[in-house]
Short mmCIF file of C-alpha atoms in Angstrom, two decimals:
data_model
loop_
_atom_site.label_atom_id
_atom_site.label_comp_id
_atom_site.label_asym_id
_atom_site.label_seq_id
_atom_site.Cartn_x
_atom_site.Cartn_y
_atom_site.Cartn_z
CA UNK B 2 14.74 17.48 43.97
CA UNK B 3 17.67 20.24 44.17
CA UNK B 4 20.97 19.16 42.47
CA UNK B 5 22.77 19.41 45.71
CA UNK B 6 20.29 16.39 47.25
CA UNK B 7 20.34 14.67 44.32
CA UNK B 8 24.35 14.19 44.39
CA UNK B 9 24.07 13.38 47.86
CA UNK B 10 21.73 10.71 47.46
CA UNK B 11 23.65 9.25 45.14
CA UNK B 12 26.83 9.61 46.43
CA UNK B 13 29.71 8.86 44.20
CA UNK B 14 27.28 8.45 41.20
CA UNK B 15 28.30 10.82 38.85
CA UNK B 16 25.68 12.83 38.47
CA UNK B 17 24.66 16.62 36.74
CA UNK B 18 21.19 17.52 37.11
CA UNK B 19 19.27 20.41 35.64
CA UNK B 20 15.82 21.57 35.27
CA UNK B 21 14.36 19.27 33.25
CA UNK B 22 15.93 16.00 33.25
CA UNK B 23 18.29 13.66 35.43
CA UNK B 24 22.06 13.21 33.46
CA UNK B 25 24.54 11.12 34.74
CA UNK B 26 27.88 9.48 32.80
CA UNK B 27 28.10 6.36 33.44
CA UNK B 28 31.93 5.55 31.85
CA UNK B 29 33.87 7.56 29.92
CA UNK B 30 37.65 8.05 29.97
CA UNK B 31 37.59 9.33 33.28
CA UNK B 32 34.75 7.42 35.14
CA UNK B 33 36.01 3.71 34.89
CA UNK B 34 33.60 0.75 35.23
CA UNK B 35 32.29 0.68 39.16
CA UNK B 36 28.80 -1.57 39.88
CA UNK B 37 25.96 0.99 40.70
CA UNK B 38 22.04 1.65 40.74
CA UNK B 39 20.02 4.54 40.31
CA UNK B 40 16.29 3.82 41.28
CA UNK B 41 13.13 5.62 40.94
CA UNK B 42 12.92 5.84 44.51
CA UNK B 43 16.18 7.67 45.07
CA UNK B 44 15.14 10.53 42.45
CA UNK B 45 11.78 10.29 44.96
CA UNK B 46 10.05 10.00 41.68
CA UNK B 47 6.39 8.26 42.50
CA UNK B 48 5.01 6.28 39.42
CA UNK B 49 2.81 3.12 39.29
CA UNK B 50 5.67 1.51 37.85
CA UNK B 51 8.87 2.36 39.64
CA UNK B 52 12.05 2.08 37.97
CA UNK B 53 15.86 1.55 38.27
CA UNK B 54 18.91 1.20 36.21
CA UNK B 55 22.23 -0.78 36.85
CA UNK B 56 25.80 -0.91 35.77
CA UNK B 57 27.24 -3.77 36.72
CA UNK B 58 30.98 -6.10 34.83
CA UNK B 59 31.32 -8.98 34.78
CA UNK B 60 34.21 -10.84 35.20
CA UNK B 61 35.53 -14.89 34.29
CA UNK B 62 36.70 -15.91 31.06
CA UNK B 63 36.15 -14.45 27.63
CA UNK B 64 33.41 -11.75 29.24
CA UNK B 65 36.22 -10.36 31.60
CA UNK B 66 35.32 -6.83 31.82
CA UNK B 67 32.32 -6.04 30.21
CA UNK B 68 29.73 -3.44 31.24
CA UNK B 69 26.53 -4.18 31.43
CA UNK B 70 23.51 -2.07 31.90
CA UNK B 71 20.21 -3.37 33.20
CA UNK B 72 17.14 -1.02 32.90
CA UNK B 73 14.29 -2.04 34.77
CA UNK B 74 11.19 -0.11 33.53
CA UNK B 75 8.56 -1.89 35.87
CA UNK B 76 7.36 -3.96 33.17
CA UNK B 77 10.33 -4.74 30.68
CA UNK B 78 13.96 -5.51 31.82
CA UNK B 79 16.09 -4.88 28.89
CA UNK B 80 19.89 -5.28 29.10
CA UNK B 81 22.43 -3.51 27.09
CA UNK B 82 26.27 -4.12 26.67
CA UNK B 83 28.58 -0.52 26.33
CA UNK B 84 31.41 -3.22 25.86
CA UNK B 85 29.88 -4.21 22.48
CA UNK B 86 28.85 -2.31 20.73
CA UNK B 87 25.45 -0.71 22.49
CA UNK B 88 23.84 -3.99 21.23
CA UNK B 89 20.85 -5.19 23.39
CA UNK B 90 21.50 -8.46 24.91
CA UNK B 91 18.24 -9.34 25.60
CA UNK B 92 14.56 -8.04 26.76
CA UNK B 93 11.83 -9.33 28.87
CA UNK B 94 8.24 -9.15 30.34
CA UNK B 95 7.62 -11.41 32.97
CA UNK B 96 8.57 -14.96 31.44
CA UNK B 97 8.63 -13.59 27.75
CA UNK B 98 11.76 -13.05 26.58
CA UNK B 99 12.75 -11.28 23.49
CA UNK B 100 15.95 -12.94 22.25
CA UNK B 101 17.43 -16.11 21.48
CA UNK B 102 19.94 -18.97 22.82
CA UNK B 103 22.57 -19.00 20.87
CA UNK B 104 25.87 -21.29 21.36
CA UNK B 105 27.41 -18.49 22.42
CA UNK B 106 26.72 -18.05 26.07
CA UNK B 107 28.97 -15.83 27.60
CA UNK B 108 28.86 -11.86 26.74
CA UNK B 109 32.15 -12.23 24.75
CA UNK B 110 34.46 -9.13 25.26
CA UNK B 111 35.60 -7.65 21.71
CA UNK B 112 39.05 -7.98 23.20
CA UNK B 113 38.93 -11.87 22.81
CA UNK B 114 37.44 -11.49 19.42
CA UNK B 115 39.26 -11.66 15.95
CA UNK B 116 37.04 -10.90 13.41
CA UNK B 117 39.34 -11.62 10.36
CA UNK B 118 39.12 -15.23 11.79
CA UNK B 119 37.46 -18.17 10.52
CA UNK B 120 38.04 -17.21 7.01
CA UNK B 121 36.35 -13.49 7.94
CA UNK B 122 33.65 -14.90 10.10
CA UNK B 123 35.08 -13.99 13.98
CA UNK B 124 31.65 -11.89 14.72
CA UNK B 125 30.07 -15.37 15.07
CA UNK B 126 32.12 -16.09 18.38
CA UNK B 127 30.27 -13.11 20.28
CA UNK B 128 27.14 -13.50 18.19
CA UNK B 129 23.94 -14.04 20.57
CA UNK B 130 22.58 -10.25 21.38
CA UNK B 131 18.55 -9.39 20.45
CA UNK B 132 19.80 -6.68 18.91
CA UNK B 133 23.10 -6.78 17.04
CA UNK B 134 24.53 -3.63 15.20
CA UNK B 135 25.73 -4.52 11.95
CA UNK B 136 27.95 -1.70 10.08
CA UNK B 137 29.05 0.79 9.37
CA UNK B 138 31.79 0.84 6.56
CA UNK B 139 30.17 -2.23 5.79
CA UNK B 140 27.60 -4.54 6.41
CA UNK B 141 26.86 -8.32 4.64
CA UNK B 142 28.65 -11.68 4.43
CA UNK B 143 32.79 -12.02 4.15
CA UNK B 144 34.72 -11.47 1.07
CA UNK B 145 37.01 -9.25 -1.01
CA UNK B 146 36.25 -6.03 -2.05
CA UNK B 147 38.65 -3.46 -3.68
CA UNK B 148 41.23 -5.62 -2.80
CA UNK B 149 40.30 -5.69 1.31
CA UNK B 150 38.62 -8.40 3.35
CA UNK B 151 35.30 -7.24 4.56
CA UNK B 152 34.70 -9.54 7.86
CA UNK B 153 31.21 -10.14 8.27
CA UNK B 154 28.46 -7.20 8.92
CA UNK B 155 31.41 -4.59 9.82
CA UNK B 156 32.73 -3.81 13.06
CA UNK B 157 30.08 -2.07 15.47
CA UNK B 158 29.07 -4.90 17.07
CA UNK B 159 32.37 -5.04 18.34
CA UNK B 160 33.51 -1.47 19.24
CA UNK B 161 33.39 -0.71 22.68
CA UNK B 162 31.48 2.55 23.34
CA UNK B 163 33.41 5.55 24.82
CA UNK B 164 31.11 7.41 26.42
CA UNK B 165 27.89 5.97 28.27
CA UNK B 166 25.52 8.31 29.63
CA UNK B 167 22.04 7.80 31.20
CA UNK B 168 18.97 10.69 31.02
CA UNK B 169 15.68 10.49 32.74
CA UNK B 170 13.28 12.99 32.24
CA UNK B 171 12.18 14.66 35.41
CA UNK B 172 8.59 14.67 34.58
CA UNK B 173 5.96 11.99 33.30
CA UNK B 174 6.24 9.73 31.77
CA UNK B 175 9.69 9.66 33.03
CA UNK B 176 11.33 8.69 29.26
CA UNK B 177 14.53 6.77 30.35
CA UNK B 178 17.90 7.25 27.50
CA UNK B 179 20.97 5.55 27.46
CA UNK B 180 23.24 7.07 25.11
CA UNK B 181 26.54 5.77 23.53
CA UNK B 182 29.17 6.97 21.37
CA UNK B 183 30.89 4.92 19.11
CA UNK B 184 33.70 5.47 17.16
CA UNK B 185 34.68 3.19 13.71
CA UNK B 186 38.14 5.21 12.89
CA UNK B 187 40.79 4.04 11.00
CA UNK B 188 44.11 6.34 9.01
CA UNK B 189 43.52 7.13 5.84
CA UNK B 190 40.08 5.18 5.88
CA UNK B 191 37.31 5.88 7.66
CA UNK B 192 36.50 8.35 10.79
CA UNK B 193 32.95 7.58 11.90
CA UNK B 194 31.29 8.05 14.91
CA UNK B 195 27.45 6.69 15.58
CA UNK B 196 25.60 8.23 18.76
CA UNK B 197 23.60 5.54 20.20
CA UNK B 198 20.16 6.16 22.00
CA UNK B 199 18.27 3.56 23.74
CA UNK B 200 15.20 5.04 24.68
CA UNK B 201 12.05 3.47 26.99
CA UNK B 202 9.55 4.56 29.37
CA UNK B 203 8.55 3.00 32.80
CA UNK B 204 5.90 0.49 32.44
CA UNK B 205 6.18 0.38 29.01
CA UNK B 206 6.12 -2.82 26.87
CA UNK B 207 8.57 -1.41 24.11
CA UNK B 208 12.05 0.18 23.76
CA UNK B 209 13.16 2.46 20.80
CA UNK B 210 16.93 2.67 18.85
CA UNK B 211 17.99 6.24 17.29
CA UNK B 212 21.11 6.07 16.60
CA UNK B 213 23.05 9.21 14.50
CA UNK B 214 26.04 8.41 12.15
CA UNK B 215 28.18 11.27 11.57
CA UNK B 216 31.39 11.14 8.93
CA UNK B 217 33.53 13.36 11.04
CA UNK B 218 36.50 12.97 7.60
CA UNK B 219 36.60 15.60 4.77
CA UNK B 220 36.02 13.48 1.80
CA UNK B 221 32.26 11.35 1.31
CA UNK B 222 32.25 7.96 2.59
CA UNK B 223 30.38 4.39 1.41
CA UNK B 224 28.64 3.31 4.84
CA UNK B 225 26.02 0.74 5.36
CA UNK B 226 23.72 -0.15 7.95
CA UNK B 227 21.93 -3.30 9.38
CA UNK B 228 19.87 -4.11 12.84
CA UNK B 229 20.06 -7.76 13.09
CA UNK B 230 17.05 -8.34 15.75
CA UNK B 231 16.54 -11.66 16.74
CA UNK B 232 14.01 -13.55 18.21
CA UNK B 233 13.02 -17.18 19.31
CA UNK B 234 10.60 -19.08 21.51
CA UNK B 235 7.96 -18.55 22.39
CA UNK B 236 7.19 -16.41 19.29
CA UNK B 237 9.15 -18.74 16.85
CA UNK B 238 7.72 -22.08 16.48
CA UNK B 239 6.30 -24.78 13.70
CA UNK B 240 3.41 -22.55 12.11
CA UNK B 241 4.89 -18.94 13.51
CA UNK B 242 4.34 -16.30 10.71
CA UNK B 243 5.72 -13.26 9.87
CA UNK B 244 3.96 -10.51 8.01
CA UNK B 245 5.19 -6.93 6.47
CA UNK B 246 4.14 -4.72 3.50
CA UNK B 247 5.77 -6.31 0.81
CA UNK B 248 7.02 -4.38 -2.37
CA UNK B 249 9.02 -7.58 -3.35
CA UNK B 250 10.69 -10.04 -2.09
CA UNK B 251 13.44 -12.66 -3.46
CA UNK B 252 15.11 -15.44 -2.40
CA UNK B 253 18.98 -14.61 -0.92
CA UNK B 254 20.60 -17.88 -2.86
CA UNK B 255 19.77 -20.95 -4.69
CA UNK B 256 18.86 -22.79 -1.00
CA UNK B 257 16.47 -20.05 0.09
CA UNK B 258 14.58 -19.91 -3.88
CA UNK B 259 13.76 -23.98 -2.63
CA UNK B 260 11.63 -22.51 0.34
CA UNK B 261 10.58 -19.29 -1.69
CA UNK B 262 6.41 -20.79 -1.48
CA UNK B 263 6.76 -20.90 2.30
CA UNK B 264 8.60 -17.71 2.70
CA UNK B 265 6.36 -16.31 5.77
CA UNK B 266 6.19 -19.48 7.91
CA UNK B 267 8.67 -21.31 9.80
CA UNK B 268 9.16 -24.59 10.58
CA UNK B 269 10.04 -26.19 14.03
CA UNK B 270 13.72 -27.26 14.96
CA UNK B 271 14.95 -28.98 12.07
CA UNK B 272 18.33 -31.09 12.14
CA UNK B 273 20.35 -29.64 9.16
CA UNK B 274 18.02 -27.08 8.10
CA UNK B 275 20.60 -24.34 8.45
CA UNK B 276 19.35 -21.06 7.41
CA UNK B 277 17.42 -19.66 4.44
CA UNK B 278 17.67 -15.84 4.37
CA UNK B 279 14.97 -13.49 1.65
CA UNK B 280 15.65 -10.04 0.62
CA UNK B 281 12.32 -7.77 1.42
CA UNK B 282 11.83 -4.26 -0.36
CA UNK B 283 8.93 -3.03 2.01
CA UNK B 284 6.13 -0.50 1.11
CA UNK B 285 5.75 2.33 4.14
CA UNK B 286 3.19 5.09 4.70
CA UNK B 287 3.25 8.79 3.34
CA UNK B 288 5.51 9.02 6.27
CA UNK B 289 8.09 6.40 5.42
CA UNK B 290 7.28 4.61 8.29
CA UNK B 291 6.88 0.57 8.20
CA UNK B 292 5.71 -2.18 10.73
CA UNK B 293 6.95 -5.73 10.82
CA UNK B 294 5.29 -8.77 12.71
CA UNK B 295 6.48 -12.16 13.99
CA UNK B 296 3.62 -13.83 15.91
CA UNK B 297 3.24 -17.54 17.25
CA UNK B 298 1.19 -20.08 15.45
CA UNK B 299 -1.70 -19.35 17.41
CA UNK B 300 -1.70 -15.25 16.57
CA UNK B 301 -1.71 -14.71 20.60
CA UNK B 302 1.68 -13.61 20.76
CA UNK B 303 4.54 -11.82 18.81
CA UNK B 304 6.96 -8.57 18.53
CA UNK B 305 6.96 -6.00 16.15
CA UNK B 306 9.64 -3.43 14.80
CA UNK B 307 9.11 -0.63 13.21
CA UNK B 308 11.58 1.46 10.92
CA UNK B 309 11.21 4.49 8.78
CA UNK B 310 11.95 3.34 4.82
CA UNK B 311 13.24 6.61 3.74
CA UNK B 312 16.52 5.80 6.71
CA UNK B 313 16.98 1.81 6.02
CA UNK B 314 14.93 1.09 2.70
CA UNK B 315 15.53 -2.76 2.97
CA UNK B 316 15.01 -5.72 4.71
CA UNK B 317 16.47 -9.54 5.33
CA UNK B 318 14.36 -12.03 6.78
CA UNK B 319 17.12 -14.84 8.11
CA UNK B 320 15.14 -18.10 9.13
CA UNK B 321 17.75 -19.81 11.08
CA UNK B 322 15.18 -22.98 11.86
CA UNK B 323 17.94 -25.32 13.02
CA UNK B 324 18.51 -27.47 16.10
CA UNK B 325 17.79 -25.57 19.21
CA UNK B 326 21.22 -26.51 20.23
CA UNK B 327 22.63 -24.83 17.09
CA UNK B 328 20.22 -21.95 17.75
CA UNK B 329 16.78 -21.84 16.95
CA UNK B 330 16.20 -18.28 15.44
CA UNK B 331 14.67 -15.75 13.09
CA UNK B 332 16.60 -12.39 12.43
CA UNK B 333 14.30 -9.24 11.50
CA UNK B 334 16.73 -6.83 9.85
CA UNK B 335 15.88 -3.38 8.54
CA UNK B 336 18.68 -2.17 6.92
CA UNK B 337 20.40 0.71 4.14
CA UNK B 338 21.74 -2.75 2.57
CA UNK B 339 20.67 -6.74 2.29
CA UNK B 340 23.37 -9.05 3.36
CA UNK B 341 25.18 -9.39 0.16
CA UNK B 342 28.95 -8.72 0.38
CA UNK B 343 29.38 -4.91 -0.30
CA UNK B 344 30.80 -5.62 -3.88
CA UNK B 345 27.60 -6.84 -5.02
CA UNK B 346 25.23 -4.37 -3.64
CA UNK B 347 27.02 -1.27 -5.57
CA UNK B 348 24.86 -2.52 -8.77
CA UNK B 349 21.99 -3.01 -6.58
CA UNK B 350 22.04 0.86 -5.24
CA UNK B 351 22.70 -0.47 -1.88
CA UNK B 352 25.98 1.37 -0.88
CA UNK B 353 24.83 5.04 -0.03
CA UNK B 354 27.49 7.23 0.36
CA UNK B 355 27.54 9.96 3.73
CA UNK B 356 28.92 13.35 2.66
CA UNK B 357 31.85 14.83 4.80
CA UNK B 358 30.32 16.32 8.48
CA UNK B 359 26.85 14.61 7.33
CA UNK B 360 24.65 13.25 9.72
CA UNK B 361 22.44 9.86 8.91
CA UNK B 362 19.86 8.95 11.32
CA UNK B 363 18.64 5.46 11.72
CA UNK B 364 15.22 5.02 13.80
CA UNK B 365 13.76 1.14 15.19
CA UNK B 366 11.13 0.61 17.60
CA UNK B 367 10.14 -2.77 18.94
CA UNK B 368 6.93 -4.05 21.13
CA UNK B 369 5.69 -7.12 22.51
CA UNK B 370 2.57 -8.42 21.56
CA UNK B 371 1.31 -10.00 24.64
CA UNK B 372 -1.74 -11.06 23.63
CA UNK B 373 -3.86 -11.85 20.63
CA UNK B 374 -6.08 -8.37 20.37
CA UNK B 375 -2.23 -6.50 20.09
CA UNK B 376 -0.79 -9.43 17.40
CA UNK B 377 -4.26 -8.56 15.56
CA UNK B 378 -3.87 -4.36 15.83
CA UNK B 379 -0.08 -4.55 14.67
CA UNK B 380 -1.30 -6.83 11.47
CA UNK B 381 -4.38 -4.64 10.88
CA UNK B 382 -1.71 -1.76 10.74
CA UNK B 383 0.89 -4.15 8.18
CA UNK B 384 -2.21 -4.46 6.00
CA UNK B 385 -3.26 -0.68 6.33
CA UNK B 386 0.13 0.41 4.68
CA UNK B 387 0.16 -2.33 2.57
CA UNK B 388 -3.08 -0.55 1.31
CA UNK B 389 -4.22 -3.50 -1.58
CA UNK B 390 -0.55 -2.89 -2.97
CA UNK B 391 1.00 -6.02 -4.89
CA UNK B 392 3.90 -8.17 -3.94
CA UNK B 393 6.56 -8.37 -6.65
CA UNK B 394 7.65 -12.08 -5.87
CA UNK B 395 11.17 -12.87 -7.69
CA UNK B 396 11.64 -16.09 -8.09
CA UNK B 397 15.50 -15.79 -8.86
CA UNK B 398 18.05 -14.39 -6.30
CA UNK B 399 19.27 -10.39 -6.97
CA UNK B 400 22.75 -11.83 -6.88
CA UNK B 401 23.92 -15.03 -8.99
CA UNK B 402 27.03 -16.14 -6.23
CA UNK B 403 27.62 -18.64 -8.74
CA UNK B 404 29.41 -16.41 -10.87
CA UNK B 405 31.90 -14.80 -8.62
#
């Protein structure tokens, strides 16, 4: 299709095409938020799965104004919210949804949000994406350091994106990209911006994150990264497992050393269970690259995500096994950093430091497991890289909280 019918098939979509892939921006500065759908059949693309992508706001209470896009791949729907951060508010296939119910139920708009709240913990009142960026000056729970208040897991997750833009390849498999800019800039502080890619392909069962943090200031940085991805039913239930390549792992306090036998299991709802969160030092391949698995009790259903070691080196398992009124939820979370405050994770090596005009590139895939022959492939590949290896199991947390 020639540029020309392209743009007037789509008519005010804003829209650039060139030889080898479909652009269009879908807000920036000067394209404000206006409901519209680009669809497999208008680019007169013919696939077995046909595909289409929506912006849509929404509107009423403490989500007035935030963008949503839906991307439809012909067998996932996954949405995302530009208004927050890029985070992915959910995915599905058919009835099986990746994500959780949290108490939170509206898509909260940053705007309503103040995150030095509740004693540093504000991020919990929009808190209830699959996929929640957590960064990147900081990541971890609230406290001081160097004489600031770090709210909890950093700002991201709230910071609008500036620019949205979608890109589908013009020729098979038709890879669909939504890209987002953030920016995390404050005088004297910090100027960050992360480049967001969401990236999928029609009929396909998985979606991928590659997201590029650039210090854009003239003097190194600390950053810190974290993908909280969260998952409940049907995958998380009494006897649900999760399996990685363990180097070591450790309890996160005093509460979580009680469970430390039953670390890999989870228990059903539980009335004032709370959480119990462990701090996971993975092996990977020659690569770098790592798998992780959450599967039902039965093994005939789970999700996996994948990371590369050598980008986010660590990883926090948070068991959130409460009420499912309180939400009812595991968090798989590759990350540069566990979920310490950051003043505790300088002695751990957990603060890396970006280099003025440096780039740092943070790569997380993540599949469904629909069915017992894939839950059994993505565990035969945990114990491949695991290769005989042993687990290091610390029986003590890497942080004594008592003492501070």
């Amino acid at each position: 299709m020639t540029p020309l019918k392209l743009l007037v098939a789509l008519g005010a979509f804003s829209a650039a095409s060139h030889a080898m892939a479909w652009d269009y921006v879908l807000l920036d500065a000067n394209t404000p938020a206006k409901n519209r759908t680009i669809t497999s059949e208008q680019l007169g693309v013919k696939t077995a799965k046909p595909f289409s992508v929506t912006l849509r706001t929404l509107h009423g209470g403490r989500q007035e104004g935030v963008s949503i896009v839906d991307i439809d791949n012909g067998t996932m729907k996954l949405s995302v919210v530009p208004t927050r951060g890029m985070n992915v508010l959910q995915a599905s296939v058919g009835d099986v949804r990746m994500g959780w119910d949290s108490p939170v139920k509206d898509v909260v708009n940053p705007a309503f949000i103040e995150l030095n709240g509740r004693g540093g913990l504000g991020w919990l009142e929009g808190f209830n994406e699959l996929v929640t960026r957590c960064g990147y000056e900081w990541v971890g729970h609230p406290g001081m350091d160097n004489g600031e208040l770090l709210t909890l897991h950093g700002r991201a997750a709230n910071i609008p994106a500036s620019t949205v833009t979608l890109h589908i390849d013009e020729k098979p498999p038709y890879a669909i990209t939504l890209r987002g800019e953030l920016k995390e800039q404050a005088f004297k502080k910090v100027d960050f911006s992360v480049a967001t890619e969401l990236v999928t392909e029609p009929g396909s069962a998985s979606f991928a994150l590659n997201d590029t943090l650039t210090n854009n200031g003239d003097y190194a940085k600390e950053y810190q990264a974290l993908y909280h991805s969260n998952f409940s039913t049907p995958f998380l239930e009494q006897g649900a497992k999760f399996a990685a390549p363990v180097k070591q792992v450790s309890p996160f306090n005093d509460k979580a050393k009680g469970d430390l036998p039953d670390w890999q299991t989870y228990r059903g709802p539980t009335k004032d269970y709370d959480e119990t969160v462990y701090n996971v030092v993975p092996y990977a391949d020659a690569k770098g690259d790592t798998l992780t698995v959450l599967h039902n009790k039965a093994g005939s259903l789970g999700v996996s995500v994948g990371f590369n070691t050598e980008q986010l080196p660590v990883f926090s398992l948070w068991k959130n096994t409460d009420t499912q009124g309180q939400g009812y939820v595991t968090g798989l979370e590759p990350g540069t950093s566990f979920s310490y405050n950051r003043r505790y994770q300088r002695p751990l090596n957990l603060v890396p430091t970006i280099a003025p005009k440096q780039h740092k590139q943070f790569q997380i895939s993540y599949s469904l497991l629909a069915d017992k022959a894939a839950v059994d492939n993505a565990l035969k590949r945990v114990t491949e890289i695991q290769a005989g290896r042993d687990t290091e199991v610390r029986q003590a947390p890497l942080v004594d909280l008592t003492e501070h």
